[in-house]
PDB file of C-alpha atoms in Angstrom:
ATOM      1  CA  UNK A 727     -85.825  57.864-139.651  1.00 69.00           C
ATOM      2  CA  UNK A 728     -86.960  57.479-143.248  1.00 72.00           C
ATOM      3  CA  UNK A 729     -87.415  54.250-143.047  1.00 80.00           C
ATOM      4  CA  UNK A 730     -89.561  54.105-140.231  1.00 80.00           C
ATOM      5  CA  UNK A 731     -91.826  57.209-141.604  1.00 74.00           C
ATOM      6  CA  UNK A 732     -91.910  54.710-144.542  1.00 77.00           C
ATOM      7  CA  UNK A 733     -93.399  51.712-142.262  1.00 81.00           C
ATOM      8  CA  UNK A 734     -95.983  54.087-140.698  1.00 77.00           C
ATOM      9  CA  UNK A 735     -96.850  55.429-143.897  1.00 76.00           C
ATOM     10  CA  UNK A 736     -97.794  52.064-144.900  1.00 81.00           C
ATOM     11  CA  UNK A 737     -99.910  51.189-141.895  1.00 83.00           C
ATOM     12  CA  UNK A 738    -101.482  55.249-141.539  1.00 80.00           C
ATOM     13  CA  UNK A 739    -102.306  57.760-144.696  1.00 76.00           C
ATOM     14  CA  UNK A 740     -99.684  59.728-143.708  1.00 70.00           C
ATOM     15  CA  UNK A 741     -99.238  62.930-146.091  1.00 79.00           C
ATOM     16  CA  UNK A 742     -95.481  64.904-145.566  1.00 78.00           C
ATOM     17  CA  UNK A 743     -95.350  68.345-146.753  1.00 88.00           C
ATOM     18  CA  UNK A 744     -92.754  68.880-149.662  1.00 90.00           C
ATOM     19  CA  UNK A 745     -90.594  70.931-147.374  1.00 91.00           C
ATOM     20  CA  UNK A 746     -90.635  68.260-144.889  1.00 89.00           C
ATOM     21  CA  UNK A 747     -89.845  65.558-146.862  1.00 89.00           C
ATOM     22  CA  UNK A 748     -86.530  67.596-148.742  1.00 93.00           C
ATOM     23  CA  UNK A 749     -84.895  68.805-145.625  1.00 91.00           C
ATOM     24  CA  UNK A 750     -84.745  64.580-144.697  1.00 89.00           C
ATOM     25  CA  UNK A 751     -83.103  63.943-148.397  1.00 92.00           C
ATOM     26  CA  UNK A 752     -80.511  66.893-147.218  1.00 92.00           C
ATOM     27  CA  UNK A 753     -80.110  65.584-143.436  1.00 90.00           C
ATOM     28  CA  UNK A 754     -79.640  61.531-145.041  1.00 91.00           C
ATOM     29  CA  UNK A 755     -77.327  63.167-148.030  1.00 93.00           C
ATOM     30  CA  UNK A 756     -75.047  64.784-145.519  1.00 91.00           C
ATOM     31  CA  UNK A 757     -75.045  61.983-142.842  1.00 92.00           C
ATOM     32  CA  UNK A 758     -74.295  59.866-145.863  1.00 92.00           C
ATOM     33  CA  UNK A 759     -71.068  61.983-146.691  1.00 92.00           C
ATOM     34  CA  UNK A 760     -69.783  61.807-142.932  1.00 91.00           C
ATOM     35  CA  UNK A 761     -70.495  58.442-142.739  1.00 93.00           C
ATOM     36  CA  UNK A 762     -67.682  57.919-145.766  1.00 94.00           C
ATOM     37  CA  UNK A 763     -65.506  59.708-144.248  1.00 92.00           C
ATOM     38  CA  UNK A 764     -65.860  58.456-140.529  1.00 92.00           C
ATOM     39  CA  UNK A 765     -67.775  55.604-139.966  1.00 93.00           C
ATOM     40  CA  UNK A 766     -68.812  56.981-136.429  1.00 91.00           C
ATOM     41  CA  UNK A 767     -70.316  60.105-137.817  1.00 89.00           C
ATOM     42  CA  UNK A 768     -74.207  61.295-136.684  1.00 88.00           C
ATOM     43  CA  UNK A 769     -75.735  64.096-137.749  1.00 87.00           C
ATOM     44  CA  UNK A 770     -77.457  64.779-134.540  1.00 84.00           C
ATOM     45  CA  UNK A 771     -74.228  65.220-133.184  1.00 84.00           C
ATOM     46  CA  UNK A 772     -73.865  68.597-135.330  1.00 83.00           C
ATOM     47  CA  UNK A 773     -77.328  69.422-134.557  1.00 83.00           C
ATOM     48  CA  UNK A 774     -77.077  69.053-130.831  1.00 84.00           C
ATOM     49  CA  UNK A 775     -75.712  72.204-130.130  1.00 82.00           C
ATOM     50  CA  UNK A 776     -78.814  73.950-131.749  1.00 83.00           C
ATOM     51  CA  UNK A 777     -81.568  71.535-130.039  1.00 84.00           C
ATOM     52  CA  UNK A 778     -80.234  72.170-126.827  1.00 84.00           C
ATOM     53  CA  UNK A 779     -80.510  75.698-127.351  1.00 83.00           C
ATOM     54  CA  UNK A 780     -83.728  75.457-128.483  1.00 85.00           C
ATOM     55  CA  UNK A 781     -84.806  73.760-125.333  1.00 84.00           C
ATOM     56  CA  UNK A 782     -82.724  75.774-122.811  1.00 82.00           C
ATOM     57  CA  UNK A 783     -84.380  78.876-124.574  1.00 84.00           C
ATOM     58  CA  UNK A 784     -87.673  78.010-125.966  1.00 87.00           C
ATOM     59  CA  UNK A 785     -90.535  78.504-122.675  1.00 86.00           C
ATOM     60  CA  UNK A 786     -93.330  76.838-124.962  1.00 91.00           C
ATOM     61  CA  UNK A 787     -94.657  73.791-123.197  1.00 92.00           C
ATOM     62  CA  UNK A 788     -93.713  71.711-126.065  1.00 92.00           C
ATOM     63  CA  UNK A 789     -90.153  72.476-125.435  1.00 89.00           C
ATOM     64  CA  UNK A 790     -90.340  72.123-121.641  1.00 88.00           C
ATOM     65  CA  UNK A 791     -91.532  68.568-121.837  1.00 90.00           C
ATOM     66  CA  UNK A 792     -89.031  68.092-124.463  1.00 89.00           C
ATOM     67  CA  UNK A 793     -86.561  68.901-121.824  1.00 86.00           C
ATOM     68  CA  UNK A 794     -88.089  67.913-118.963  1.00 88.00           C
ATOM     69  CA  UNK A 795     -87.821  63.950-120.627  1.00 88.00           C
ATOM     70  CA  UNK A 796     -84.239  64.397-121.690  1.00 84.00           C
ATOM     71  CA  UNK A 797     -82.565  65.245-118.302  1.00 83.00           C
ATOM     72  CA  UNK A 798     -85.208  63.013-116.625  1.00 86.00           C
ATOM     73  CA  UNK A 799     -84.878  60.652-119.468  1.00 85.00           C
ATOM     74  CA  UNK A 800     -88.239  59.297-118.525  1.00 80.00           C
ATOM     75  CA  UNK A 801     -87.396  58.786-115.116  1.00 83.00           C
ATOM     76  CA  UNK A 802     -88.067  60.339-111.536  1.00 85.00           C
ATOM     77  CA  UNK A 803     -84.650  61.330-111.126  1.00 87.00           C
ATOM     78  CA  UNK A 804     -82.723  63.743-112.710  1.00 85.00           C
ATOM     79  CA  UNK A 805     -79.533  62.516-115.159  1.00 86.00           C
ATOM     80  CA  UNK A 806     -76.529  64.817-114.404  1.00 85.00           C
ATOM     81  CA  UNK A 807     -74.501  63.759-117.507  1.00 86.00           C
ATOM     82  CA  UNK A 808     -77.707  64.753-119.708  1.00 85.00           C
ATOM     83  CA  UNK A 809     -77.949  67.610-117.891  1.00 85.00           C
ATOM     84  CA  UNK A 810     -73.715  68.804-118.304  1.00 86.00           C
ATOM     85  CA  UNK A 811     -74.674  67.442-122.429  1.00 85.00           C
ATOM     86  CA  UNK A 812     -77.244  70.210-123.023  1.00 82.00           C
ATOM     87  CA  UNK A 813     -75.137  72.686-120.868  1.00 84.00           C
ATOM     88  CA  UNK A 814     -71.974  71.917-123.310  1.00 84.00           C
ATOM     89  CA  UNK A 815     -74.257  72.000-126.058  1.00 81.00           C
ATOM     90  CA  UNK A 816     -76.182  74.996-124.930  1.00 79.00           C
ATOM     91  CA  UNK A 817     -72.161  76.596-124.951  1.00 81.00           C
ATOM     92  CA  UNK A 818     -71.589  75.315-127.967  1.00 78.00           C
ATOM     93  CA  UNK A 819     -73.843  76.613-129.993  1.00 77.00           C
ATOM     94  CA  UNK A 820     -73.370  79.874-127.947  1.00 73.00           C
ATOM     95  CA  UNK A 821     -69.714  80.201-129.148  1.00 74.00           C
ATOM     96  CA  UNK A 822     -70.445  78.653-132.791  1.00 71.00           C
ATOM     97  CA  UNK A 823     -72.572  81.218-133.294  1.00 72.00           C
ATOM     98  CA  UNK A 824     -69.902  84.302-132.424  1.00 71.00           C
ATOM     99  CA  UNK A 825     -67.606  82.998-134.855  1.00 69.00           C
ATOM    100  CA  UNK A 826     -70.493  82.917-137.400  1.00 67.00           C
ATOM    101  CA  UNK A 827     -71.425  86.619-136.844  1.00 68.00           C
ATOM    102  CA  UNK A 828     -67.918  87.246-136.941  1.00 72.00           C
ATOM    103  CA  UNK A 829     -67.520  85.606-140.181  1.00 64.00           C
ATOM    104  CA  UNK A 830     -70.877  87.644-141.090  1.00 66.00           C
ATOM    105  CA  UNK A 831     -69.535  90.449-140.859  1.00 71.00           C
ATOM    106  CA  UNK A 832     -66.398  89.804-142.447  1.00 72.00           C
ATOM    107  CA  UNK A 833     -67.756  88.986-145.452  1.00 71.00           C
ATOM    108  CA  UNK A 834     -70.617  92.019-145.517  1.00 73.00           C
ATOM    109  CA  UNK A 835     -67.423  94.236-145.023  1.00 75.00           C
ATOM    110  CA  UNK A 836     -65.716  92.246-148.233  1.00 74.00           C
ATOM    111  CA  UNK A 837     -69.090  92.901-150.105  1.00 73.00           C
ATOM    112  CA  UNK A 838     -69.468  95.990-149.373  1.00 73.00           C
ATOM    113  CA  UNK A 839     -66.011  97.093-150.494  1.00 73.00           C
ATOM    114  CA  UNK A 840     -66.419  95.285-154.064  1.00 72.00           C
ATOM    115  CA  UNK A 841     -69.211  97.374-154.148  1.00 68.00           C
ATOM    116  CA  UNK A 842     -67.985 100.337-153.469  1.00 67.00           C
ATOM    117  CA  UNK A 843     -64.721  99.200-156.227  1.00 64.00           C
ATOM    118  CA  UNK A 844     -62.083  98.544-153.647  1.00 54.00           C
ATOM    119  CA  UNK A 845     -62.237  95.284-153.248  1.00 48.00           C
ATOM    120  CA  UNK A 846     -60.374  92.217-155.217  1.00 52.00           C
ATOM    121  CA  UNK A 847     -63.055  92.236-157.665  1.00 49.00           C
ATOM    122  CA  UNK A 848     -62.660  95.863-158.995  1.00 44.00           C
ATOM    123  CA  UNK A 849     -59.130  95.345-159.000  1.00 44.00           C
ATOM    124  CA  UNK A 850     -59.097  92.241-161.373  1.00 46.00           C
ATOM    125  CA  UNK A 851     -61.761  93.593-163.373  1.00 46.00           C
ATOM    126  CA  UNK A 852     -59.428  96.565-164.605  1.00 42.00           C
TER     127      UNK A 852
END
């Protein structure tokens, strides 16, 4: 992707916001470290789950175009395998995010007790 904004750049002034421009050094730093590990790895992959939320959820017209062309996929007739993708996805994300609140919350409770002095922290500390 960088490389391409990099050929347009070239051809158009094109000015990235700051912002814009770290959160690709983060996504190529962290496809570059599952790409050592496994050689198949793809960021969008991880990311999947989210984007099809997005568009499953999202009502702006942006998104429903967005969606609209990935279960058409440009065509007149609609792609059941893209369309079971952004359900699984959809699920994913869904269930992903449960275990994350439950994590959350976990670890406010853990806070909260160091705070309070009952925790690990106040233990080792006296």
């Amino acid at each position: 992707l960088s490389d391409k904004l990099e050929a347009l750049a070239k051809d158009y002034p094109l000015i990235l916001p700051p912002y814009f421009v770290l959160i690709l050094r983060a996504f190529g730093t962290l496809e570059g470290l599952g790409l050592s590990v496994d050689a198949n790895y793809a960021i969008i992959d991880e990311c999947f789950p989210y984007v099809a939320r997005r568009m499953l959820a999202d009502d702006s017209p942006r998104m429903r175009a967005a969606l609209q062309s990935f279960v058409y996929g440009g065509g007149d007739r609609l792609k059941v395998s893209r369309v079971r993708s952004i359900a699984a996805g959809f699920s994913d994300f869904t269930n992903n995010m449960g275990e994350t609140e439950t994590v959350a919350a976990e670890a406010a409770a853990a806070l909260a007790a160091r705070a309070d002095g009952a925790g690990p922290a106040a233990t080792s500390a006296a």
